[in-house]
CSV table of C-alpha atoms in Angstrom, one decimal:
chain,number,residue,atom,x,y,z
A,3,MET,CA,60.7,115.2,133.5
A,4,GLY,CA,60.3,112.7,136.3
A,5,ARG,CA,62.1,109.6,135.1
A,6,ASP,CA,64.8,108.2,132.8
A,7,VAL,CA,63.7,107.0,129.4
A,8,PRO,CA,65.3,104.7,126.9
A,9,ALA,CA,66.5,105.8,123.5
A,10,LEU,CA,63.6,104.9,121.1
A,11,VAL,CA,62.0,105.6,117.8
A,12,PHE,CA,58.3,106.3,118.3
A,13,THR,CA,55.6,104.9,116.0
A,14,ARG,CA,52.2,106.2,115.2
A,15,ASP,CA,50.7,103.4,117.3
A,16,ASP,CA,52.9,104.6,120.3
A,17,ARG,CA,51.4,108.0,120.0
A,18,ARG,CA,47.8,106.8,119.7
A,19,GLN,CA,48.2,104.5,122.7
A,20,PHE,CA,49.8,107.3,124.8
A,21,ARG,CA,47.0,109.7,123.9
A,22,ASN,CA,44.4,107.2,124.9
A,23,LYS,CA,46.2,106.5,128.2
A,24,MET,CA,46.5,110.3,128.9
A,25,HIS,CA,42.7,110.6,128.5
A,26,THR,CA,42.2,107.6,130.8
A,27,CYS,CA,44.5,109.2,133.4
A,28,LEU,CA,42.6,112.4,133.1
A,29,ASP,CA,39.3,110.7,133.8
A,30,VAL,CA,40.8,108.9,136.8
A,31,PHE,CA,42.3,112.1,138.1
A,32,ALA,CA,38.9,113.8,137.9
A,33,ARG,CA,37.4,110.9,139.9
A,34,MET,CA,40.1,111.1,142.5
A,35,LEU,CA,39.4,114.8,142.9
A,36,ARG,CA,35.7,114.2,143.4
A,37,GLU,CA,36.3,111.4,146.0
A,38,ALA,CA,38.9,113.5,148.0
A,39,ARG,CA,41.6,110.9,148.0
A,40,PHE,CA,44.5,113.3,148.5
A,41,ASP,CA,46.8,113.9,151.5
A,42,PHE,CA,46.7,117.5,152.7
A,43,GLU,CA,46.6,117.2,156.5
A,44,ARG,CA,50.4,117.8,156.8
A,45,PRO,CA,51.3,120.3,154.1
A,46,GLN,CA,55.0,120.3,153.1
A,47,VAL,CA,57.3,122.7,151.3
A,48,GLY,CA,60.2,121.6,149.2
A,49,LEU,CA,63.1,123.1,147.2
A,50,GLU,CA,65.1,122.2,144.1
A,51,ILE,CA,68.2,124.2,143.1
A,52,GLU,CA,70.0,123.8,139.7
A,53,LEU,CA,73.7,124.6,139.7
A,54,ASN,CA,76.4,125.2,137.2
A,55,LEU,CA,79.8,123.5,137.2
A,56,VAL,CA,82.9,125.5,136.5
A,57,ASP,CA,86.6,124.9,136.6
A,58,ASP,CA,89.3,126.8,138.5
A,59,ASP,CA,89.1,129.6,136.0
A,60,ALA,CA,85.3,130.0,136.3
A,61,GLU,CA,84.8,128.5,132.8
A,62,PRO,CA,82.1,125.8,132.2
A,63,ALA,CA,83.2,122.4,133.3
A,64,MET,CA,81.6,119.5,131.4
A,65,ARG,CA,81.9,117.1,134.4
A,66,GLY,CA,78.4,116.5,135.4
A,67,SER,CA,78.6,112.7,135.5
A,68,ASP,CA,81.9,112.7,137.2
A,69,VAL,CA,80.7,115.1,139.9
A,70,LEU,CA,77.5,113.1,140.4
A,71,GLU,CA,79.5,109.9,140.9
A,72,ALA,CA,81.8,111.7,143.4
A,73,ILE,CA,78.9,113.1,145.4
A,74,ALA,CA,77.1,109.7,145.4
A,75,ASP,CA,73.9,111.0,147.0
A,76,PRO,CA,70.4,110.3,145.6
A,77,SER,CA,69.4,113.9,146.4
A,78,TRP,CA,71.6,115.0,143.4
A,79,SER,CA,70.7,114.3,139.8
A,80,SER,CA,71.8,115.2,136.3
A,81,GLU,CA,70.3,118.1,134.3
A,82,LEU,CA,70.1,118.9,130.7
A,83,GLY,CA,73.7,120.0,130.2
A,84,ARG,CA,77.0,118.3,131.2
A,85,PHE,CA,77.8,121.5,133.1
A,86,ASN,CA,74.6,121.3,135.3
A,87,LEU,CA,73.5,119.4,138.3
A,88,GLU,CA,70.4,119.6,140.5
A,89,ILE,CA,69.8,119.1,144.2
A,90,ASP,CA,66.5,118.1,145.7
A,91,ILE,CA,66.1,119.3,149.3
A,92,GLY,CA,63.6,117.0,150.9
A,93,PRO,CA,60.1,118.1,151.8
A,94,ARG,CA,59.4,119.5,155.3
A,95,PRO,CA,57.0,121.7,157.2
A,96,LEU,CA,57.8,125.3,156.7
A,97,VAL,CA,58.5,126.0,160.3
A,98,ALA,CA,60.0,122.7,161.4
A,99,GLY,CA,63.2,122.6,163.5
A,100,ARG,CA,65.4,125.4,164.7
A,101,PRO,CA,65.2,128.8,163.0
A,102,ASP,CA,68.3,128.1,160.9
A,103,SER,CA,67.8,124.4,160.4
A,104,TRP,CA,66.7,124.5,156.7
A,105,GLU,CA,69.5,126.9,155.8
A,106,GLN,CA,72.0,124.7,157.6
A,107,GLU,CA,70.7,121.6,155.8
A,108,ILE,CA,71.1,123.3,152.4
A,109,ARG,CA,74.5,124.7,153.2
A,110,ASP,CA,75.8,121.4,154.5
A,111,ALA,CA,74.6,119.6,151.4
A,112,LEU,CA,76.1,122.2,149.0
A,113,ASN,CA,79.4,122.4,151.0
A,114,HIS,CA,79.8,118.6,150.9
A,115,ALA,CA,79.0,118.5,147.2
A,116,GLU,CA,81.6,121.3,146.6
A,117,VAL,CA,84.3,119.2,148.3
A,118,GLN,CA,83.5,116.2,146.2
A,119,ALA,CA,83.3,118.3,143.0
A,120,ALA,CA,86.6,119.9,143.7
A,121,ALA,CA,88.3,116.5,143.9
A,122,VAL,CA,87.4,115.9,140.3
A,123,GLY,CA,88.3,119.4,139.1
A,124,ALA,CA,85.0,121.2,139.3
A,125,HIS,CA,83.2,123.7,141.5
A,126,LEU,CA,79.5,124.5,142.1
A,127,LEU,CA,77.9,127.8,141.2
A,128,MET,CA,74.4,129.1,142.0
A,129,ILE,CA,73.6,131.6,139.3
A,130,GLY,CA,70.8,132.1,136.8
A,131,ILE,CA,73.0,132.0,133.7
A,132,LEU,CA,76.8,131.3,133.8
A,133,PRO,CA,78.4,134.5,132.5
A,134,THR,CA,81.4,132.7,131.0
A,135,LEU,CA,79.2,130.4,128.9
A,136,GLU,CA,79.8,130.8,125.2
A,137,LEU,CA,77.8,129.6,122.2
A,138,LYS,CA,80.4,127.0,121.4
A,139,ASP,CA,79.8,125.5,124.9
A,140,VAL,CA,76.2,124.5,124.2
A,141,GLY,CA,76.5,122.1,121.2
A,142,LEU,CA,75.3,118.5,121.1
A,143,ALA,CA,78.5,117.4,122.9
A,144,ALA,CA,77.4,119.4,126.0
A,145,LEU,CA,74.0,117.6,126.2
A,146,SER,CA,73.8,115.3,129.3
A,147,GLU,CA,74.5,111.6,128.8
A,148,ASN,CA,71.0,110.8,130.2
A,149,PRO,CA,69.0,109.3,127.3
A,150,ARG,CA,65.9,111.2,128.1
A,151,TYR,CA,67.5,114.5,127.1
A,152,HIS,CA,68.7,113.2,123.8
A,153,LEU,CA,65.2,111.8,123.1
A,154,LEU,CA,63.7,115.1,124.1
A,155,ASN,CA,66.1,116.9,121.8
A,156,GLU,CA,65.1,114.7,118.9
A,157,GLN,CA,61.4,115.1,119.5
A,158,ILE,CA,61.5,118.9,119.7
A,159,PHE,CA,63.5,119.3,116.5
A,160,SER,CA,61.4,116.8,114.8
A,161,ALA,CA,58.3,118.9,115.7
A,162,ARG,CA,60.0,122.2,114.6
A,163,GLY,CA,61.6,120.9,111.4
A,164,GLU,CA,64.3,123.7,111.6
A,165,ASP,CA,66.9,125.2,113.9
A,166,LEU,CA,66.0,127.3,116.9
A,167,LEU,CA,66.2,131.1,116.7
A,168,ILE,CA,67.4,132.8,119.9
A,169,SER,CA,66.7,136.5,119.6
A,170,ILE,CA,66.8,138.8,122.6
A,171,ASP,CA,67.0,142.6,122.5
A,172,GLY,CA,68.1,144.1,125.8
A,173,VAL,CA,71.0,146.3,126.8
A,174,GLU,CA,72.7,144.6,123.8
A,175,ARG,CA,71.3,142.5,121.1
A,176,LEU,CA,71.7,138.7,120.6
A,177,ARG,CA,70.6,136.9,117.6
A,178,THR,CA,71.8,133.3,116.9
A,179,TYR,CA,70.6,129.9,115.9
A,180,ALA,CA,70.9,126.6,117.7
A,181,ASP,CA,70.6,123.1,116.3
A,182,THR,CA,70.1,121.4,119.8
A,183,ILE,CA,68.1,122.3,122.9
A,184,THR,CA,71.3,122.6,124.9
A,185,PRO,CA,71.1,126.4,125.2
A,186,GLU,CA,68.2,125.7,127.6
A,187,ALA,CA,70.8,124.2,129.9
A,188,ALA,CA,72.1,127.8,130.4
A,189,CYS,CA,69.0,128.4,132.5
A,190,THR,CA,69.5,127.3,136.1
A,191,SER,CA,66.6,128.0,138.5
A,192,THR,CA,65.3,127.7,142.0
A,193,GLN,CA,62.1,125.8,142.3
A,194,PHE,CA,59.8,126.2,145.4
A,195,HIS,CA,57.2,123.5,146.0
A,196,LEU,CA,54.1,123.9,148.1
A,197,GLN,CA,51.8,121.0,148.9
A,198,VAL,CA,48.1,122.1,148.9
A,199,ALA,CA,44.7,120.6,149.3
A,200,PRO,CA,42.8,119.9,146.1
A,201,HIS,CA,40.1,122.4,147.0
A,202,ASP,CA,42.7,125.1,147.7
A,203,PHE,CA,44.9,124.4,144.7
A,204,ALA,CA,43.3,126.9,142.3
A,205,ASP,CA,43.6,129.8,144.7
A,206,HIS,CA,47.3,129.0,145.4
A,207,TRP,CA,48.1,128.7,141.7
A,208,ASN,CA,46.3,131.9,140.9
A,209,ALA,CA,48.2,133.7,143.7
A,210,ALA,CA,51.5,132.4,142.5
A,211,GLN,CA,50.8,133.6,139.0
A,212,ALA,CA,49.8,137.0,140.2
A,213,ILE,CA,53.1,137.6,141.9
A,214,ALA,CA,55.4,135.9,139.4
A,215,GLY,CA,56.6,139.3,138.0
A,216,VAL,CA,57.3,140.6,141.5
A,217,GLN,CA,59.4,137.6,142.3
A,218,VAL,CA,61.5,138.0,139.2
A,219,ALA,CA,62.0,141.7,139.7
A,220,LEU,CA,63.3,141.2,143.2
A,221,ALA,CA,65.5,138.1,142.5
A,222,ALA,CA,66.8,138.7,138.9
A,223,ASN,CA,70.2,137.2,138.6
A,224,SER,CA,70.8,136.4,134.8
A,225,PRO,CA,71.9,139.6,133.0
A,226,PHE,CA,74.5,137.9,130.6
A,227,LEU,CA,74.2,135.3,127.9
A,228,PHE,CA,76.9,134.3,125.4
A,229,ALA,CA,79.0,137.4,126.5
A,230,LYS,CA,76.0,139.8,125.8
A,231,GLU,CA,74.3,141.9,128.4
A,232,LEU,CA,70.6,141.4,127.7
A,233,TRP,CA,67.7,141.4,130.2
A,234,ARG,CA,68.1,141.5,134.0
A,235,GLU,CA,66.6,138.0,134.0
A,236,THR,CA,67.6,136.7,130.5
A,237,ARG,CA,66.7,133.2,131.7
A,238,ILE,CA,63.0,133.9,131.1
A,239,PRO,CA,63.2,134.7,127.3
A,240,LEU,CA,66.0,132.2,126.7
A,241,PHE,CA,63.9,129.3,128.3
A,242,GLU,CA,60.8,130.4,126.3
A,243,GLN,CA,62.8,130.3,123.0
A,244,ALA,CA,65.1,127.3,123.6
A,245,THR,CA,62.3,124.8,124.0
A,246,ASP,CA,59.9,126.2,121.4
A,247,THR,CA,58.5,123.4,119.2
A,248,ARG,CA,56.7,125.8,116.8
A,249,PRO,CA,58.0,127.1,113.5
A,250,ASP,CA,57.0,130.7,112.6
A,251,GLU,CA,53.9,129.6,110.6
A,252,ILE,CA,52.5,127.7,113.6
A,253,LYS,CA,53.2,130.6,116.0
A,254,VAL,CA,51.1,133.0,113.9
A,255,GLN,CA,48.2,130.5,114.0
A,256,GLY,CA,48.0,131.0,117.7
A,257,VAL,CA,49.4,127.6,118.8
A,258,ARG,CA,50.5,127.8,122.4
A,259,PRO,CA,54.2,127.5,123.4
A,260,ARG,CA,55.4,124.7,125.6
A,261,VAL,CA,57.0,127.3,127.9
A,262,TRP,CA,53.8,128.8,129.0
A,263,PHE,CA,52.5,131.3,131.5
A,264,GLY,CA,49.0,130.2,130.7
A,265,GLU,CA,46.0,132.3,129.5
A,266,ARG,CA,43.5,132.4,132.3
A,267,TRP,CA,42.9,132.1,136.0
A,268,ILE,CA,41.7,128.7,137.0
A,269,THR,CA,39.0,127.2,139.2
A,270,SER,CA,40.5,123.7,139.7
A,271,VAL,CA,43.8,121.9,139.3
A,272,PHE,CA,42.0,119.8,136.8
A,273,ASP,CA,42.0,122.8,134.4
A,274,LEU,CA,45.7,122.7,134.1
A,275,PHE,CA,46.1,119.0,133.4
A,276,GLU,CA,43.2,119.2,131.0
A,277,GLU,CA,44.8,122.0,129.1
A,278,ASN,CA,48.0,120.0,128.8
A,279,VAL,CA,46.2,117.2,127.2
A,280,ARG,CA,44.0,119.4,125.0
A,281,TYR,CA,46.7,121.8,123.7
A,282,PHE,CA,50.0,120.0,123.6
A,283,PRO,CA,51.0,116.9,121.5
A,284,PRO,CA,53.0,114.4,123.4
A,285,LEU,CA,56.8,114.7,123.0
A,286,LEU,CA,57.6,111.4,124.8
A,287,PRO,CA,54.8,108.9,124.2
A,288,LEU,CA,56.0,106.2,126.7
A,289,CYS,CA,53.2,104.1,128.1
A,290,GLU,CA,53.5,102.3,131.5
A,291,GLU,CA,51.8,98.9,132.1
A,292,GLU,CA,49.6,100.1,134.9
A,293,ASP,CA,45.9,100.5,134.0
A,294,PRO,CA,44.9,103.4,136.3
A,295,LEU,CA,41.2,102.5,136.1
A,296,GLU,CA,41.9,99.0,137.4
A,297,THR,CA,44.3,100.3,140.1
A,298,LEU,CA,41.7,102.7,141.4
A,299,ALA,CA,38.9,100.1,141.2
A,300,SER,CA,41.0,97.7,143.3
A,301,GLY,CA,41.5,100.3,146.0
A,302,GLY,CA,45.0,101.3,145.0
A,303,ILE,CA,46.5,104.7,144.1
A,304,PRO,CA,47.4,105.0,140.4
A,305,GLY,CA,50.7,106.7,139.4
A,306,LEU,CA,49.0,108.4,136.4
A,307,ALA,CA,52.4,107.9,134.6
A,308,GLU,CA,51.4,109.2,131.2
A,309,LEU,CA,49.7,112.3,132.6
A,310,THR,CA,52.6,113.2,134.8
A,311,LEU,CA,55.2,112.5,132.1
A,312,HIS,CA,53.4,114.8,129.7
A,313,ASN,CA,53.0,117.4,132.4
A,314,GLY,CA,56.8,117.4,132.7
A,315,THR,CA,57.1,118.5,129.0
A,316,VAL,CA,54.8,121.5,129.4
A,317,TYR,CA,57.0,124.1,131.0
A,318,ARG,CA,54.6,126.3,133.0
A,319,TRP,CA,56.2,128.9,135.2
A,320,ASN,CA,53.9,127.6,138.0
A,321,ARG,CA,53.4,123.9,137.3
A,322,PRO,CA,50.9,121.6,138.9
A,323,VAL,CA,52.5,118.4,140.3
A,324,TYR,CA,50.7,115.1,141.1
A,325,ALA,CA,52.8,112.6,143.1
A,326,VAL,CA,52.3,109.5,145.2
A,327,VAL,CA,54.4,109.2,148.3
A,328,ASP,CA,54.2,106.1,150.6
A,329,GLY,CA,51.0,105.1,148.8
A,330,VAL,CA,49.3,108.4,149.4
A,331,PRO,CA,48.7,111.0,146.5
A,332,HIS,CA,49.2,114.7,146.9
A,333,LEU,CA,49.2,117.9,144.9
A,334,ARG,CA,51.9,120.6,144.8
A,335,VAL,CA,52.4,124.0,143.1
A,336,GLU,CA,55.9,124.1,141.7
A,337,ASN,CA,57.1,127.7,141.5
A,338,ARG,CA,59.7,127.8,138.7
A,339,VAL,CA,60.2,131.5,137.9
A,340,LEU,CA,63.2,132.3,140.0
A,341,PRO,CA,66.9,131.9,139.0
A,342,ALA,CA,69.4,130.1,141.2
A,343,GLY,CA,71.4,132.0,143.8
A,344,PRO,CA,73.1,134.2,144.5
A,345,THR,CA,73.4,132.7,148.0
A,346,VAL,CA,71.5,130.4,150.2
A,347,ALA,CA,70.5,133.4,152.3
A,348,ASP,CA,69.0,135.0,149.2
A,349,VAL,CA,67.2,131.8,148.2
A,350,LEU,CA,65.6,131.3,151.6
A,351,SER,CA,64.5,135.0,151.7
A,352,ASN,CA,62.9,134.6,148.3
A,353,GLY,CA,61.2,131.5,149.6
A,354,ALA,CA,59.8,133.2,152.7
A,355,PHE,CA,58.5,136.1,150.7
A,356,TYR,CA,56.8,133.7,148.2
A,357,TYR,CA,55.2,131.4,150.8
A,358,GLY,CA,54.1,134.2,153.0
A,359,LEU,CA,52.7,136.3,150.2
A,360,VAL,CA,50.8,133.4,148.6
A,361,ARG,CA,49.2,132.6,151.9
A,362,ALA,CA,48.2,136.2,152.5
A,363,LEU,CA,46.7,136.6,149.0
A,364,VAL,CA,44.8,133.3,149.3
A,365,ASP,CA,43.2,134.5,152.6
A,366,GLU,CA,42.0,137.8,151.2
A,367,ASP,CA,38.2,138.4,151.0
A,368,ARG,CA,38.5,139.7,147.5
A,369,PRO,CA,41.4,137.9,145.9
A,370,VAL,CA,43.8,139.8,143.7
A,371,TRP,CA,43.1,137.6,140.7
A,372,THR,CA,39.5,138.8,140.7
A,373,ARG,CA,40.7,142.4,140.4
A,374,MET,CA,43.6,141.9,137.9
A,375,SER,CA,43.5,140.6,134.3
A,376,PHE,CA,45.5,137.5,133.6
A,377,SER,CA,47.3,139.4,130.8
A,378,ALA,CA,48.5,142.0,133.3
A,379,ALA,CA,50.1,139.3,135.4
A,380,GLU,CA,51.9,138.0,132.3
A,381,GLU,CA,53.0,141.5,131.3
A,382,ASN,CA,54.4,142.0,134.8
A,383,LEU,CA,56.5,138.8,134.3
A,384,HIS,CA,58.2,140.1,131.1
A,385,ALA,CA,58.6,143.6,132.4
A,386,ALA,CA,60.3,142.2,135.5
A,387,ALA,CA,62.5,139.9,133.4
A,388,ARG,CA,63.6,142.8,131.2
A,389,HIS,CA,64.2,145.5,133.9
A,390,GLY,CA,64.6,143.5,137.1
A,391,ILE,CA,64.4,145.5,140.3
A,392,ASP,CA,63.9,148.7,138.3
A,393,ALA,CA,60.7,147.4,136.6
A,394,GLN,CA,57.4,149.2,136.7
A,395,LEU,CA,54.6,146.6,137.6
A,396,TYR,CA,50.8,146.8,137.7
A,397,TRP,CA,48.9,146.1,140.9
A,398,PRO,CA,45.2,146.6,141.6
A,399,GLY,CA,44.5,149.7,143.5
A,400,MET,CA,48.0,151.1,142.8
A,401,GLY,CA,48.2,151.1,139.0
A,402,GLU,CA,51.7,150.9,137.5
A,403,VAL,CA,54.3,151.5,140.1
A,404,PRO,CA,58.0,150.8,140.7
A,405,ALA,CA,58.4,147.2,141.9
A,406,THR,CA,60.3,148.3,145.0
A,407,GLU,CA,57.5,150.7,146.0
A,408,LEU,CA,54.9,147.9,145.4
A,409,VAL,CA,56.8,145.5,147.6
A,410,LEU,CA,57.6,148.0,150.4
A,411,ARG,CA,54.2,149.6,150.6
A,412,ARG,CA,51.9,146.7,149.9
A,413,LEU,CA,53.4,143.2,149.5
A,414,LEU,CA,56.0,143.0,152.2
A,415,PRO,CA,53.5,143.5,155.0
A,416,LEU,CA,51.2,140.9,153.4
A,417,ALA,CA,54.1,138.4,153.3
A,418,ASP,CA,54.8,139.0,156.9
A,419,ARG,CA,51.2,138.5,157.8
A,420,GLY,CA,51.1,135.3,155.7
A,421,LEU,CA,54.1,133.8,157.4
A,422,GLU,CA,52.6,134.6,160.8
A,423,ARG,CA,49.5,132.7,159.8
A,424,LEU,CA,51.7,129.8,158.7
A,425,GLY,CA,53.1,129.6,162.2
A,426,MET,CA,56.4,131.4,161.7
A,427,ASP,CA,57.3,133.6,164.6
A,428,ALA,CA,58.7,137.1,164.3
A,429,ALA,CA,62.3,136.0,165.2
A,430,ARG,CA,62.3,133.9,162.0
A,431,ARG,CA,60.3,136.2,159.8
A,432,GLU,CA,62.1,139.4,160.3
A,433,PRO,CA,65.6,138.4,159.2
A,434,LEU,CA,64.3,136.6,156.1
A,435,LEU,CA,61.9,139.4,155.0
A,436,GLY,CA,64.6,142.0,156.0
A,437,VAL,CA,66.7,140.8,153.1
A,438,ILE,CA,63.8,141.5,150.7
A,439,GLU,CA,63.3,144.9,152.3
A,440,GLN,CA,66.9,145.9,152.0
A,441,ARG,CA,67.0,144.8,148.3
A,442,CYS,CA,64.2,147.3,147.7
A,443,VAL,CA,65.7,150.1,149.7
A,444,SER,CA,69.1,149.7,148.0
A,445,GLY,CA,67.7,148.8,144.6
A,446,ARG,CA,70.3,146.0,144.4
A,447,ASN,CA,70.1,142.3,143.6
A,448,GLY,CA,72.3,139.7,141.9
A,449,ALA,CA,71.7,141.1,138.4
A,450,VAL,CA,72.6,144.6,139.4
A,451,TRP,CA,75.8,143.5,141.1
A,452,GLN,CA,76.8,141.4,138.1
A,453,SER,CA,76.3,144.2,135.7
A,454,GLU,CA,78.1,146.8,137.9
A,455,MET,CA,81.0,144.5,138.6
A,456,PHE,CA,81.4,143.6,134.9
A,457,HIS,CA,81.5,147.2,133.9
A,458,HIS,CA,83.9,148.1,136.7
A,459,ILE,CA,86.4,145.5,135.4
A,460,HIS,CA,85.7,146.0,131.7
A,461,ASP,CA,85.4,149.8,131.6
A,462,ILE,CA,87.7,150.9,134.4
A,463,ASP,CA,90.3,148.1,134.5
A,464,HIS,CA,90.1,147.8,130.6
A,465,ALA,CA,90.0,144.0,130.7
A,466,ASP,CA,88.6,142.4,127.5
A,467,ARG,CA,85.0,141.3,127.6
A,468,HIS,CA,85.5,137.6,128.3
A,469,GLN,CA,88.2,138.3,130.9
A,470,ALA,CA,85.9,140.8,132.6
A,471,LEU,CA,83.1,138.2,132.7
A,472,ARG,CA,85.5,135.5,134.1
A,473,ARG,CA,86.9,137.8,136.8
A,474,MET,CA,83.4,138.9,137.8
A,475,THR,CA,82.3,135.3,138.0
A,476,GLN,CA,85.3,134.4,140.2
A,477,GLN,CA,84.4,137.2,142.6
A,478,TYR,CA,80.8,136.1,142.5
A,479,ILE,CA,81.8,132.6,143.7
A,480,GLU,CA,83.8,134.1,146.5
A,481,TYR,CA,80.9,136.1,147.8
A,482,MET,CA,78.5,133.2,147.3
A,483,HIS,CA,80.5,131.1,149.7
A,484,MET,CA,80.4,133.9,152.3
A,485,ASN,CA,76.6,133.7,152.2
A,486,ALA,CA,76.1,137.4,152.6
A,487,PRO,CA,73.0,138.6,150.7
A,488,ALA,CA,73.8,140.0,147.3
A,489,HIS,CA,72.5,143.5,148.0
A,490,ILE,CA,75.5,144.1,150.3
A,491,TRP,CA,78.1,142.8,147.9
A,492,PRO,CA,80.7,145.5,147.2
A,493,VAL,CA,81.9,146.5,143.7
A,494,GLU,CA,85.6,147.0,143.8
């Protein structure tokens, strides 16, 4: 959400002022786009990873603040739940340094944090949803101490006027109610950032939307929630439901959800910020003192605080980001569809595939989004979340095909070409994309391994359900630290 906020009660005047400031920010943003005031000469990539905290028995550990204090590094921050943390890996050019420099930087940071966490009785786990998490673990007491999350919780339930229904039909069926937004904390993700020029933003966002389903199919890693086996990437429907401000009567009127794929291809980044202001009431109407018009008129760069705060409460799977760094503004696409883990090797292979494929699709003479309906891209996302690497996905010129066939025949060569154009040599590209290739050949990813390992322990060893999930999670942690890609993990 971008910043800490105090605990407040909002008045009608607060909401009116905030809405006015958002419209002013939107006008200023439009002017900045016209006047080409953005930095895009040195495009950067970035990465955020959300992690779970577990104890020695692989059960959720509500030790977020203690672990954060022990790590004592500004790259780490709290997340929604007391059993979550997030690391922000600093921005860098995609091909900077030695071939393994980015991987080593991430592994060093995670290993250091693990040592500090272990000293206070917790361990770090990269996984889409913690398999041992139970409904009793996500009550109000599990909500992070950070005041912004308590305020967000109050505002969402004030807008809804009733408890949240979480209903997911998959391998098994889950139907339960929640009286806080804490179930959202079960969703831990990997977020790839890509800095782009304003005039190129729409093409990059459209490309990212077009491949969201493919990404999820390849990287699904969240098959369990509250001891139920549901979708291969259960994180997708859970996140959509756990932050929904709409009661049923509002849904049927066509009001848009705050976790939103979108509804159209865009022609400018302005389209997305304008949609935010037009469609979504503010949840956190907090105004800053800065007058963006005055700042711009005096030659400064406005922070557009109200516009960016509001943007942080509209949960697009590919989110636009406006930021000012060292007095210079820039734009980023924040890709949010992927789960965390299973390993750093898997994460970086997912990133290489994403960055390379987006670049290749942007460079095509006839872009895929001119040949594919927006609804087809959204349907791909949900088919991939439900079925994972076994999903059937639509692609122009191929029709509906297995995700693995689509990747091997069409998209993997494109990703390779895109990475080459981004300046990555073959010695770097081949091992990264080789992980994606072998996932497709083997039909295995994190979700497949979790399901198979659980059933091996539960059905063959006859352990009870929670014990099987706990033992599977302990084995997952061991393999995660080995950093071998999940498609080669054994089930034994």
